[in-house]
Short mmCIF file of C-alpha atoms in Angstrom, two decimals:
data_model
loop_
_atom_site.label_atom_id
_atom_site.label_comp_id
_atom_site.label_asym_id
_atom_site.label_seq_id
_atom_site.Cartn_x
_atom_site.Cartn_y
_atom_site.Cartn_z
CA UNK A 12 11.57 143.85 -72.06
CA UNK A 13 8.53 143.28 -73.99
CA UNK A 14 5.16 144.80 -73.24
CA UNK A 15 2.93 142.31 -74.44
CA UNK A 16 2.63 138.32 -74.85
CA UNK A 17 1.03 136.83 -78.00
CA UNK A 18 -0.16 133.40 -77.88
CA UNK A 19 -0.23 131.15 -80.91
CA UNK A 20 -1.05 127.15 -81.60
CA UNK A 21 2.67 126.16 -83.00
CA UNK A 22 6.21 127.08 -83.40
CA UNK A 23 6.37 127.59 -86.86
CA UNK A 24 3.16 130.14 -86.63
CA UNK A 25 5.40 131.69 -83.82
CA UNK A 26 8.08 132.48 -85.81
CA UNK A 27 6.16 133.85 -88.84
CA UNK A 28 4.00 136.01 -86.59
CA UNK A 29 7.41 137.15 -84.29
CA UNK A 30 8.75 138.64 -87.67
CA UNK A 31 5.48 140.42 -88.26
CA UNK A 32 5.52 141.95 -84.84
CA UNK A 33 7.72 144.20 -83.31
CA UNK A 34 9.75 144.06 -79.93
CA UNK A 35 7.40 145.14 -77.67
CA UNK A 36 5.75 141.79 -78.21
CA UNK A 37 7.12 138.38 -77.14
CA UNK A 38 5.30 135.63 -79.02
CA UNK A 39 5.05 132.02 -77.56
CA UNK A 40 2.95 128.90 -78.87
CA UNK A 41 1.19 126.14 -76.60
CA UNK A 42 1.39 123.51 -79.30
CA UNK A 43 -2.20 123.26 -79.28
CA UNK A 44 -4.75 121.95 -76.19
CA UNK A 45 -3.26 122.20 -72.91
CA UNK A 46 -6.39 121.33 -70.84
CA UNK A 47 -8.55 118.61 -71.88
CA UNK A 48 -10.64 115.43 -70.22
CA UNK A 49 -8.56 113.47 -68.52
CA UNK A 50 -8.17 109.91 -70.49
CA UNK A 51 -8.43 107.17 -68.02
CA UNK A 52 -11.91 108.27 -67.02
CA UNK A 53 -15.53 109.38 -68.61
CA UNK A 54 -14.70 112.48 -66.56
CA UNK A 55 -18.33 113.56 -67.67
CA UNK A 56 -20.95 113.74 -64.96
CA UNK A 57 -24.46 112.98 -67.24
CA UNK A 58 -26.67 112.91 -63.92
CA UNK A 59 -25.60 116.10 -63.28
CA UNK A 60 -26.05 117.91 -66.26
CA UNK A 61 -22.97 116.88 -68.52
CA UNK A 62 -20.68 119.00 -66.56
CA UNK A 63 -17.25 117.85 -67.96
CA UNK A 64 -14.19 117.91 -65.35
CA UNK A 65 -10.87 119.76 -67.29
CA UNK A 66 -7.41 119.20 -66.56
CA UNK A 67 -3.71 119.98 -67.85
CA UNK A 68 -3.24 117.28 -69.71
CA UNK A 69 0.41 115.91 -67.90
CA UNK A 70 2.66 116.11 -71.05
CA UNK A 71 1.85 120.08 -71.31
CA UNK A 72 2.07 120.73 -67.50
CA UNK A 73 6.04 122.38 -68.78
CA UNK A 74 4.34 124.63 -71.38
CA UNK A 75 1.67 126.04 -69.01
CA UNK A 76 3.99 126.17 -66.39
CA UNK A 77 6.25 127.98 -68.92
CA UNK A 78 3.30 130.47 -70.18
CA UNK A 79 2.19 131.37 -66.51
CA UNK A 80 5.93 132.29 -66.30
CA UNK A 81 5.98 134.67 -69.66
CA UNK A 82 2.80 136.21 -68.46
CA UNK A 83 4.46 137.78 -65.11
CA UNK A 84 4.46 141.78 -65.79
CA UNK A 85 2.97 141.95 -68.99
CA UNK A 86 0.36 144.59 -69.69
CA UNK A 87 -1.71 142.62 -71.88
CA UNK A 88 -2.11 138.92 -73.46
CA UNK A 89 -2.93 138.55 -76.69
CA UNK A 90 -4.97 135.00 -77.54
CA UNK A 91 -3.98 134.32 -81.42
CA UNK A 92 -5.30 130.59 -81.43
CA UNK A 93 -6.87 129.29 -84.56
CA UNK A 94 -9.63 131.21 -86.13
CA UNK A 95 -12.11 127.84 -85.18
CA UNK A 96 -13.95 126.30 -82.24
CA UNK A 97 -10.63 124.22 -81.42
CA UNK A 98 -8.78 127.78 -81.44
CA UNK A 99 -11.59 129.36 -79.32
CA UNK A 100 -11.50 126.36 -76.78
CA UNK A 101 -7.64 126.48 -76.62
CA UNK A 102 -7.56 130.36 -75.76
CA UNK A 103 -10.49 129.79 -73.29
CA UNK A 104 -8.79 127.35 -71.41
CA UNK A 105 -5.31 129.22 -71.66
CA UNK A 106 -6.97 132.60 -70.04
CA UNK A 107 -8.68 130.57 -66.99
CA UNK A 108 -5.12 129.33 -66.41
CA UNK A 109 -3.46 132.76 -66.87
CA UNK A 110 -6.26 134.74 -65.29
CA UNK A 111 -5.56 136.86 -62.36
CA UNK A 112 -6.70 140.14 -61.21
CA UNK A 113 -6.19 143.24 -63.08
CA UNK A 114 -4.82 141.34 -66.14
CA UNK A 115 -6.07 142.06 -69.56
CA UNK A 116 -6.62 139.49 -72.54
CA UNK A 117 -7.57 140.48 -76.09
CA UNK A 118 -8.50 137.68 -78.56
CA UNK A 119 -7.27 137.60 -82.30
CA UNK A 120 -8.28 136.66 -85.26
CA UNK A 121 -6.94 136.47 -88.78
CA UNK A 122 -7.65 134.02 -91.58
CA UNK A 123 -4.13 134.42 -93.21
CA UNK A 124 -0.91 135.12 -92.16
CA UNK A 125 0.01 138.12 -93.90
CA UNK A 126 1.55 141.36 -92.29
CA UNK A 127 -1.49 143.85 -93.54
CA UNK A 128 -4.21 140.84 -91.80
CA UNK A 129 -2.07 140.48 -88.63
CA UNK A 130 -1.63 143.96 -88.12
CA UNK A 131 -5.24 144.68 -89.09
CA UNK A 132 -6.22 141.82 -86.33
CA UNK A 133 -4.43 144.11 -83.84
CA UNK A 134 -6.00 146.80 -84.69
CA UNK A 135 -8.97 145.32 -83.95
CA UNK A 136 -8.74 142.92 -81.17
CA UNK A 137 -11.82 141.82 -79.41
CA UNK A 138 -13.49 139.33 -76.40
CA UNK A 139 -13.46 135.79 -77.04
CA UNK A 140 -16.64 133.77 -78.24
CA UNK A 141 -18.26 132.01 -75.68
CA UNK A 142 -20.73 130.95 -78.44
CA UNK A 143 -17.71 129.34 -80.05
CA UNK A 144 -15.71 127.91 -76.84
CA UNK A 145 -19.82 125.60 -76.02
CA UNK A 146 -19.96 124.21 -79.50
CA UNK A 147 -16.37 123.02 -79.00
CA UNK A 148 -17.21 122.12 -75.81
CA UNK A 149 -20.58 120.21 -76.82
CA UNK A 150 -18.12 118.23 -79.52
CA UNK A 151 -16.10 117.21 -77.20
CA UNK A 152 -18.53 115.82 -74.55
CA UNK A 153 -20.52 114.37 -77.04
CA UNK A 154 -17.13 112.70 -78.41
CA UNK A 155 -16.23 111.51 -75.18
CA UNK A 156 -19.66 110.10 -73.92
CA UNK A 157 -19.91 107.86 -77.38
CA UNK A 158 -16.34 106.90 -77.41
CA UNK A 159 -16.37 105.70 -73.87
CA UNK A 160 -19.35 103.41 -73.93
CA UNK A 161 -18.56 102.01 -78.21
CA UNK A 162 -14.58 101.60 -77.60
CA UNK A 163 -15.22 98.80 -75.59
CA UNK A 164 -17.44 97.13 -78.35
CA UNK A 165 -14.71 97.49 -81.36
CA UNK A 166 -11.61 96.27 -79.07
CA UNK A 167 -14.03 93.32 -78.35
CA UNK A 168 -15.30 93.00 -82.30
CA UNK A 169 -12.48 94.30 -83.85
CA UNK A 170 -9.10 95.05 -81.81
CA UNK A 171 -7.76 96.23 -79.13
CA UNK A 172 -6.67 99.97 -78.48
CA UNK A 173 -9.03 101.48 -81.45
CA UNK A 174 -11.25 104.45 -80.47
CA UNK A 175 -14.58 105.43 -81.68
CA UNK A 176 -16.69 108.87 -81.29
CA UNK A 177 -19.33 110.59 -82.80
CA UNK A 178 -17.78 110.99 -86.42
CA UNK A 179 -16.56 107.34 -86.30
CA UNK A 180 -19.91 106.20 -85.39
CA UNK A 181 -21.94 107.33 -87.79
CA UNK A 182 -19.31 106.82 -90.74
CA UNK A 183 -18.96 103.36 -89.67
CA UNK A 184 -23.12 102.88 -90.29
CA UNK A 185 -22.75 104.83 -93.87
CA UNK A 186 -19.61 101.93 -94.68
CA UNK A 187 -21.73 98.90 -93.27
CA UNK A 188 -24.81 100.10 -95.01
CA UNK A 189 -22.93 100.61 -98.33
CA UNK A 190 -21.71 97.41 -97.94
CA UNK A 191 -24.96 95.66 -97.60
CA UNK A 192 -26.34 96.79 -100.78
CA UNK A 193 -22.75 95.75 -102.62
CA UNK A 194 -23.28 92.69 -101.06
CA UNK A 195 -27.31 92.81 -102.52
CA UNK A 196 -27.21 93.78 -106.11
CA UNK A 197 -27.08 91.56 -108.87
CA UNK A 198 -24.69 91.93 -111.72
CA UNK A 199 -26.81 92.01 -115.31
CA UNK A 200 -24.76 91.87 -118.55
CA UNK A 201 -25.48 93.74 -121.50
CA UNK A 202 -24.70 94.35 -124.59
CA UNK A 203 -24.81 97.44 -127.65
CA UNK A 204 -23.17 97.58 -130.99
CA UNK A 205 -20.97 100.36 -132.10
CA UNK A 206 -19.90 101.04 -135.98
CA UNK A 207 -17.01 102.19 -137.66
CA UNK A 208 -17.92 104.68 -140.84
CA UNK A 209 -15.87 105.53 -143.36
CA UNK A 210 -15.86 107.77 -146.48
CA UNK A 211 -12.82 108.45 -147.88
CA UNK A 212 -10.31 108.84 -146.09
CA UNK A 213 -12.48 109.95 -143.25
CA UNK A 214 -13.46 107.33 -140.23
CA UNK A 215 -15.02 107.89 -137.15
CA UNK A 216 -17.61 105.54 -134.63
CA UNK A 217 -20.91 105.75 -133.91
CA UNK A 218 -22.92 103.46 -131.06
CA UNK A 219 -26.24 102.06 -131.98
CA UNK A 220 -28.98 104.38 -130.05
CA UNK A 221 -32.15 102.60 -131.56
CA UNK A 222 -33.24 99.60 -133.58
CA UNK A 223 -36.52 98.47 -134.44
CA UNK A 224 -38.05 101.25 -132.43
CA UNK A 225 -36.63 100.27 -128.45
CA UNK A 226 -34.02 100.92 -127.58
CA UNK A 227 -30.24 99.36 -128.24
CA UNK A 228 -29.28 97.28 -125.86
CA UNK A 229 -29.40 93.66 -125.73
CA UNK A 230 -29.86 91.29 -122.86
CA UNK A 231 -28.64 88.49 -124.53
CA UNK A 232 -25.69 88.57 -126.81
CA UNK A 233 -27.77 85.88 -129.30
CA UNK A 234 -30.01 89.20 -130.02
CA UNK A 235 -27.15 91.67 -130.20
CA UNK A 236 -25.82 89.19 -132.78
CA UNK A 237 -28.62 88.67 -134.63
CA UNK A 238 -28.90 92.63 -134.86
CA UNK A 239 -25.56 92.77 -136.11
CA UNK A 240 -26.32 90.18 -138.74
CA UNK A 241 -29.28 92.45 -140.15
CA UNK A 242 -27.36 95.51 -139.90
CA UNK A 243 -24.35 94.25 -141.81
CA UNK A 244 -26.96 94.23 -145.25
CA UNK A 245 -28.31 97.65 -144.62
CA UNK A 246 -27.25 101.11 -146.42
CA UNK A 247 -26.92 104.11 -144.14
CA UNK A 248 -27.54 107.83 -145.01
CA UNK A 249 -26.83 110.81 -142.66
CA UNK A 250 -30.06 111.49 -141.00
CA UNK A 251 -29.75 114.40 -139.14
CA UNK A 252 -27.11 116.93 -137.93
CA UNK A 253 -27.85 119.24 -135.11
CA UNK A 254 -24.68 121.63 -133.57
CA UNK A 255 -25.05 123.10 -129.93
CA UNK A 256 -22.76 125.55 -127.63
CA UNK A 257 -22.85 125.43 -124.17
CA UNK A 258 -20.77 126.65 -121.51
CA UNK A 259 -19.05 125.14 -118.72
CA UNK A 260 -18.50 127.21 -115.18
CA UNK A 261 -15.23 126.97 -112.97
CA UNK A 262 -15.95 125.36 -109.96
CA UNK A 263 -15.65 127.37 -106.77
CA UNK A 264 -12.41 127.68 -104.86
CA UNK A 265 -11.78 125.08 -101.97
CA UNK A 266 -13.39 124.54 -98.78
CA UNK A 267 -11.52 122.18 -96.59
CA UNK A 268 -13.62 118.31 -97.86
CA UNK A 269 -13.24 120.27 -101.38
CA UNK A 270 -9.52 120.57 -100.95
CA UNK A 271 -9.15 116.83 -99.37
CA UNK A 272 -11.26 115.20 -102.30
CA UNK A 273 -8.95 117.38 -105.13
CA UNK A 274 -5.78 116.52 -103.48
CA UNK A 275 -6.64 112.57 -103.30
CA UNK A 276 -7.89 112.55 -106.82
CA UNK A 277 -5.22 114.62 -108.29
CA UNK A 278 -1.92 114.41 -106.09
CA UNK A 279 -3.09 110.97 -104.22
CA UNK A 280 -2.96 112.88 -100.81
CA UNK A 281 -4.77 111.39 -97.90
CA UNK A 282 -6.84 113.44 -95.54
CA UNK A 283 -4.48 114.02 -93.13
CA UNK A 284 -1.16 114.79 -95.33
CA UNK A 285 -3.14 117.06 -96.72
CA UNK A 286 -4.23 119.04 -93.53
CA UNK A 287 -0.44 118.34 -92.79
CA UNK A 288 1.06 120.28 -95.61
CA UNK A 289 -1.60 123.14 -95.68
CA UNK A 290 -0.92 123.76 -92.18
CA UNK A 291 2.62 124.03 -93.33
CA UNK A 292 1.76 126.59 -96.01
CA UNK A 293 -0.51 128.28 -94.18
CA UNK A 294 1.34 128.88 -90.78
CA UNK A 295 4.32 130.41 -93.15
CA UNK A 296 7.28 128.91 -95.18
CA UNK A 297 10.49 130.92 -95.11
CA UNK A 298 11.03 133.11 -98.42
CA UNK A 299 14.02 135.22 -99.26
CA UNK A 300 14.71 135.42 -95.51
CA UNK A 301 11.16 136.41 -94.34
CA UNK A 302 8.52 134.16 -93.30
CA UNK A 303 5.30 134.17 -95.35
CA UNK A 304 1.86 132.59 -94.58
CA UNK A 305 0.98 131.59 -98.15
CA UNK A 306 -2.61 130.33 -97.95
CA UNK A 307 -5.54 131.16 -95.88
CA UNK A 308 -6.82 129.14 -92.58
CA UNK A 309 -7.56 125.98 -94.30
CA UNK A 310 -10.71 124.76 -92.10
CA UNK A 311 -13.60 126.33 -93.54
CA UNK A 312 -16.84 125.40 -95.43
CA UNK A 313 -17.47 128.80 -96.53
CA UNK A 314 -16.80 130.11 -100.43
CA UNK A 315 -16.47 133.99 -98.92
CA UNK A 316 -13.36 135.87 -100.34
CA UNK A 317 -12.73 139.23 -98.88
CA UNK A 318 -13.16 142.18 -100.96
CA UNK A 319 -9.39 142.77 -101.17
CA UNK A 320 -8.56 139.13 -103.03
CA UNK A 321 -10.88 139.67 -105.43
CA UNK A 322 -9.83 142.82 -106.11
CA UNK A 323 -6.03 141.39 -106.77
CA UNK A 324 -7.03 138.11 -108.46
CA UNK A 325 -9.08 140.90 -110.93
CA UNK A 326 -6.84 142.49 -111.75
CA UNK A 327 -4.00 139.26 -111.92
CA UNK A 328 -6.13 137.95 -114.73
CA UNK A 329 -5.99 141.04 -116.65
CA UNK A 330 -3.12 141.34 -116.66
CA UNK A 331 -1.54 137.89 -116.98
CA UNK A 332 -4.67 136.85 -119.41
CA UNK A 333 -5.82 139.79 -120.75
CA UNK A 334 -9.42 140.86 -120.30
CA UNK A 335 -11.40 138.77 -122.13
CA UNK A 336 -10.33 135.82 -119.71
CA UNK A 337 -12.00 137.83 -116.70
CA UNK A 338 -15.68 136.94 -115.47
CA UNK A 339 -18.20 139.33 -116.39
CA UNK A 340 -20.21 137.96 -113.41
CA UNK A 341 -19.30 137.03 -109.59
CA UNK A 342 -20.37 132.92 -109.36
CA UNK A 343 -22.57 132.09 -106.91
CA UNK A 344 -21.90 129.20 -104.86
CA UNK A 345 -24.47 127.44 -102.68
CA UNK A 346 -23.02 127.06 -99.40
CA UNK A 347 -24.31 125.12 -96.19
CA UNK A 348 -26.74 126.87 -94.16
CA UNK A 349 -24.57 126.45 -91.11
CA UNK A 350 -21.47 127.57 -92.99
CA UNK A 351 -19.31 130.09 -90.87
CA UNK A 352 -19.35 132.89 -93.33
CA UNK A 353 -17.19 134.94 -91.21
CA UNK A 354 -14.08 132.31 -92.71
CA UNK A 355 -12.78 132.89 -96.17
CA UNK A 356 -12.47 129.90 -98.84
CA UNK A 357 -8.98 128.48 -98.83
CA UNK A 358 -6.92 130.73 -101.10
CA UNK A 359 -3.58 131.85 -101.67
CA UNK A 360 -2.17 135.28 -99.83
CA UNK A 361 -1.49 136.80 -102.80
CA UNK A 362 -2.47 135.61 -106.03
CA UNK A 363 0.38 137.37 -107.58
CA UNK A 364 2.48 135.37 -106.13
CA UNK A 365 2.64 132.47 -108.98
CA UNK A 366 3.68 128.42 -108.20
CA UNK A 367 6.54 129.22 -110.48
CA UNK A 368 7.92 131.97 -108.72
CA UNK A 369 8.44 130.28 -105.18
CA UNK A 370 8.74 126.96 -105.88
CA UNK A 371 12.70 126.68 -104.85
CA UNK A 372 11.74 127.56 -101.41
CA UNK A 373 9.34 125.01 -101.27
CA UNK A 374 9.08 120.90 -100.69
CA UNK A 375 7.68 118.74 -103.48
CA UNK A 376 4.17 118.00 -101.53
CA UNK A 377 4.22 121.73 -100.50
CA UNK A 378 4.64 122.62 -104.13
CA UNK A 379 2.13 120.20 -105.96
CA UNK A 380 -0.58 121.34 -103.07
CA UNK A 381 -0.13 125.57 -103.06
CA UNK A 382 0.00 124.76 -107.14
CA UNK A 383 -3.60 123.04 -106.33
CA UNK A 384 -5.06 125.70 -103.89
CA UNK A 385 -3.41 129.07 -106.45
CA UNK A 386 -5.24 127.50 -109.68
CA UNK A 387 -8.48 127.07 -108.26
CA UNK A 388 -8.59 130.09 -106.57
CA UNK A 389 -7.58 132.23 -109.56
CA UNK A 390 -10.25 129.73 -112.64
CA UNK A 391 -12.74 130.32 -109.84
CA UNK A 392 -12.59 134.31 -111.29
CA UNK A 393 -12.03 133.27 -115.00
CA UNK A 394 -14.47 133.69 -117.57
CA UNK A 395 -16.85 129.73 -118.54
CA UNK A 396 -15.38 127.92 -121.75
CA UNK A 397 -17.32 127.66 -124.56
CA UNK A 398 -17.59 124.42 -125.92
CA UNK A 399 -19.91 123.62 -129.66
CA UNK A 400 -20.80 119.66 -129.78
CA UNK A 401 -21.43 118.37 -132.74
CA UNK A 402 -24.06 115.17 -133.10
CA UNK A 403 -24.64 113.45 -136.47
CA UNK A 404 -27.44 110.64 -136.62
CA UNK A 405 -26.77 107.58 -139.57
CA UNK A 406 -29.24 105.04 -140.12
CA UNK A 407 -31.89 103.62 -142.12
CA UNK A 408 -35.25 102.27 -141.16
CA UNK A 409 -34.49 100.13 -138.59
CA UNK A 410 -31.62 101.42 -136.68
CA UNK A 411 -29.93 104.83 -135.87
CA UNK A 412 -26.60 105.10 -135.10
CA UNK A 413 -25.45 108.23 -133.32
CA UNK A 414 -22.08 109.77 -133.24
CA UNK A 415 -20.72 112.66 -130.76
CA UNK A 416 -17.67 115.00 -130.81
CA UNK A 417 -17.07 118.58 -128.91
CA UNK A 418 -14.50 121.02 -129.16
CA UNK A 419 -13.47 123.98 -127.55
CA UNK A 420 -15.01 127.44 -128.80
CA UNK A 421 -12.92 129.70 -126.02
CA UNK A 422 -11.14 128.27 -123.33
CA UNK A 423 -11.30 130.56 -120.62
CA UNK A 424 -10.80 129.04 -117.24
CA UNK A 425 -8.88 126.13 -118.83
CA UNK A 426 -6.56 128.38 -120.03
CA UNK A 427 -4.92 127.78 -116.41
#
């Protein structure tokens, strides 16, 4: 019989944790909240002092039923929730309902599941953060006292059965505001002239920048004909010629809005498949018989990478690269001042472990999003690309035209 219960958020984390472990410990998961505010009421009292009244919410009565049951004899619990205030809530609530005399409970916390970060987490297991478990609960009081009074207004305005809270509120004003000045500004046509040079065999455009000393664009398309008409007569020269390198960083690796804006631009993702899919990678996806967490927790807004990742993704892009593709330098990112830097940025596991090389064992959305999370983790530790632009200036004098071109001096992050 085991020593020890472990309890986790889901199934598939149970699994992947289970394999980790050995038999002394029996690991369950509560499939997330079991307690909450009960629904059909405010179940908030504001006159006296926003004391909120918890309950087991009635479709999880089973599990806590079933976790009072796996608790019986066990020398310790171990409280493995999420790594967030949700996670610190959950194993807050889950020790008042398992708490009885003599019992000991030991809260964990790892930001990837790996075996050398669970077993670390062990190691090292601590007291839960009460700090943690009021800022959840201040969220959800505060979500609960806005809902309760604005739902009423949107099934009224709007329809029935839609819910509103603090988020909704105030993203609601940011869309009707946005709105308002759509719904204000005046369109304004304008209009520019571009060229086509040649000489020789050699063609390439060039927009009008300047003409009789203001600059080139027209508010009516009577003058930007007129120009044209003047400009048709005139002889060009090459003016000027000025060359100019600059570099261009990698951006940093994801945070979670990062990650949600990348994935809808790039892979057409909403929000929530997103958070879908990188729970999926990150709670572990069966490899080769073995269960592997393959990113990081992926709620954060902190850039942090532990010592040990950048030590691997190092010396990854040496060796896959060579060592001119490394960064001299560690970026610096600015960060929020209430970021929680004790969470990593979203990154993969291992960084060794390439798209290419798991990508049988994995879905098509799983694929396209680790591929998204590994390359941005691994540019964010490449060396800038170089770029020279190149600007020539033809006119005469009335009128300069200007022409623009770049090219690539070193790739170095765009290399991947």
């Amino acid at each position: 019989m085991s020593k020890y219960l472990v309890i986790v958020e889901s199934p598939t984390k149970e699994r992947t944790i289970a394999s980790i472990l050995g038999a002394e410990y029996e690991v369950t998961s509560s499939m997330g909240h079991i307690v909450d505010l009960p629904s059909r009421s405010l179940s908030v009292d504001i006159e006296g002092g926003f004391v909120p009244s918890y309950r087991v919410i009635p479709s999880r009565k089973k599990i806590a039923g079933l976790l009072k049951k796996k608790a019986k004899g066990k020398e310790a619990i171990y409280l493995a929730t999420d790594p967030d205030r949700e996670g610190e809530a959950i194993s807050w609530h889950i020790r008042n309902i398992l708490d009885s005399k003599g019992r000991k409970f030991y809260r964990i916390v790892f930001h990837e599941i790996t075996e050398s970060a669970v077993k670390e987490a062990f190691s090292s297991a601590g007291e839960l953060d009460i700090n943690k478990v009021n800022a959840q609960k201040v969220r959800r009081i505060l979500d609960r006292i806005v809902g309760y009074y604005l739902s009423p207004l949107l099934w009224k305005k709007i329809v029935r059965g839609l819910s509103a809270g603090r988020v909704q509120s105030v993203a609601l004003k940011f869309i009707v505001e946005r709105e308002n000045e759509i719904q204000k500004f005046v369109p304004k046509t304008t209009y520019e002239l571009e060229a086509l040079f040649k000489k020789g065999n050699t063609a390439f455009k060039a927009r009008l920048k300047k003409f009789n000393g203001s600059k080139a664009v027209f508010s009516a398309k009577a003058d930007a004909l007129e120009a044209l008409k003047a400009l048709e007569k005139s002889c060009f020269l090459v003016k000027g010629i000025s060359r100019r390198k600059f570099k261009r960083n990698p951006p940093p690796p994801f945070t979670t809005s990062l990650l949600q804006q990348d994935a809808f631009n790039k892979l057409r993702f909403s929000s929530k498949k997103t958070m879908v899919v990188a729970q999926k990678l990150y709670e572990g996806i069966e490899i080769k018989d073995k269960m592997l967490g393959l990113i990081t927790y992926m709620r954060t807004d902190s850039f942090h990478v532990a010592d040990k990742a950048k030590d691997e993704v190092k010396s990854f892009i040496k060796d896959k690269f060579g060592i001119d593709y490394l960064s001299e330098k560690e970026y610096k990112h600015k960060e929020k001042k209430s970021a929680q830097l004790a969470h990593e940025a979203i990154r993969p596991t291992s960084s060794r472990r390439e798209p290419d090389s798991i990508r049988e064992y994995l879905t098509h959305d799983e694929e396209r999003l680790y591929e998204l999370i590994w390359k941005r983790f691994v540019i964010s530790f490449m060396k800038e690309a170089l770029f020279e632009s190149l600007t020539v200036t033809i006119g005469d004098d009335s009128a300069d035209f200007v022409s623009e071109d770049k090219r690539v001096v070193f790739d170095g992050f765009l290399r991947v």
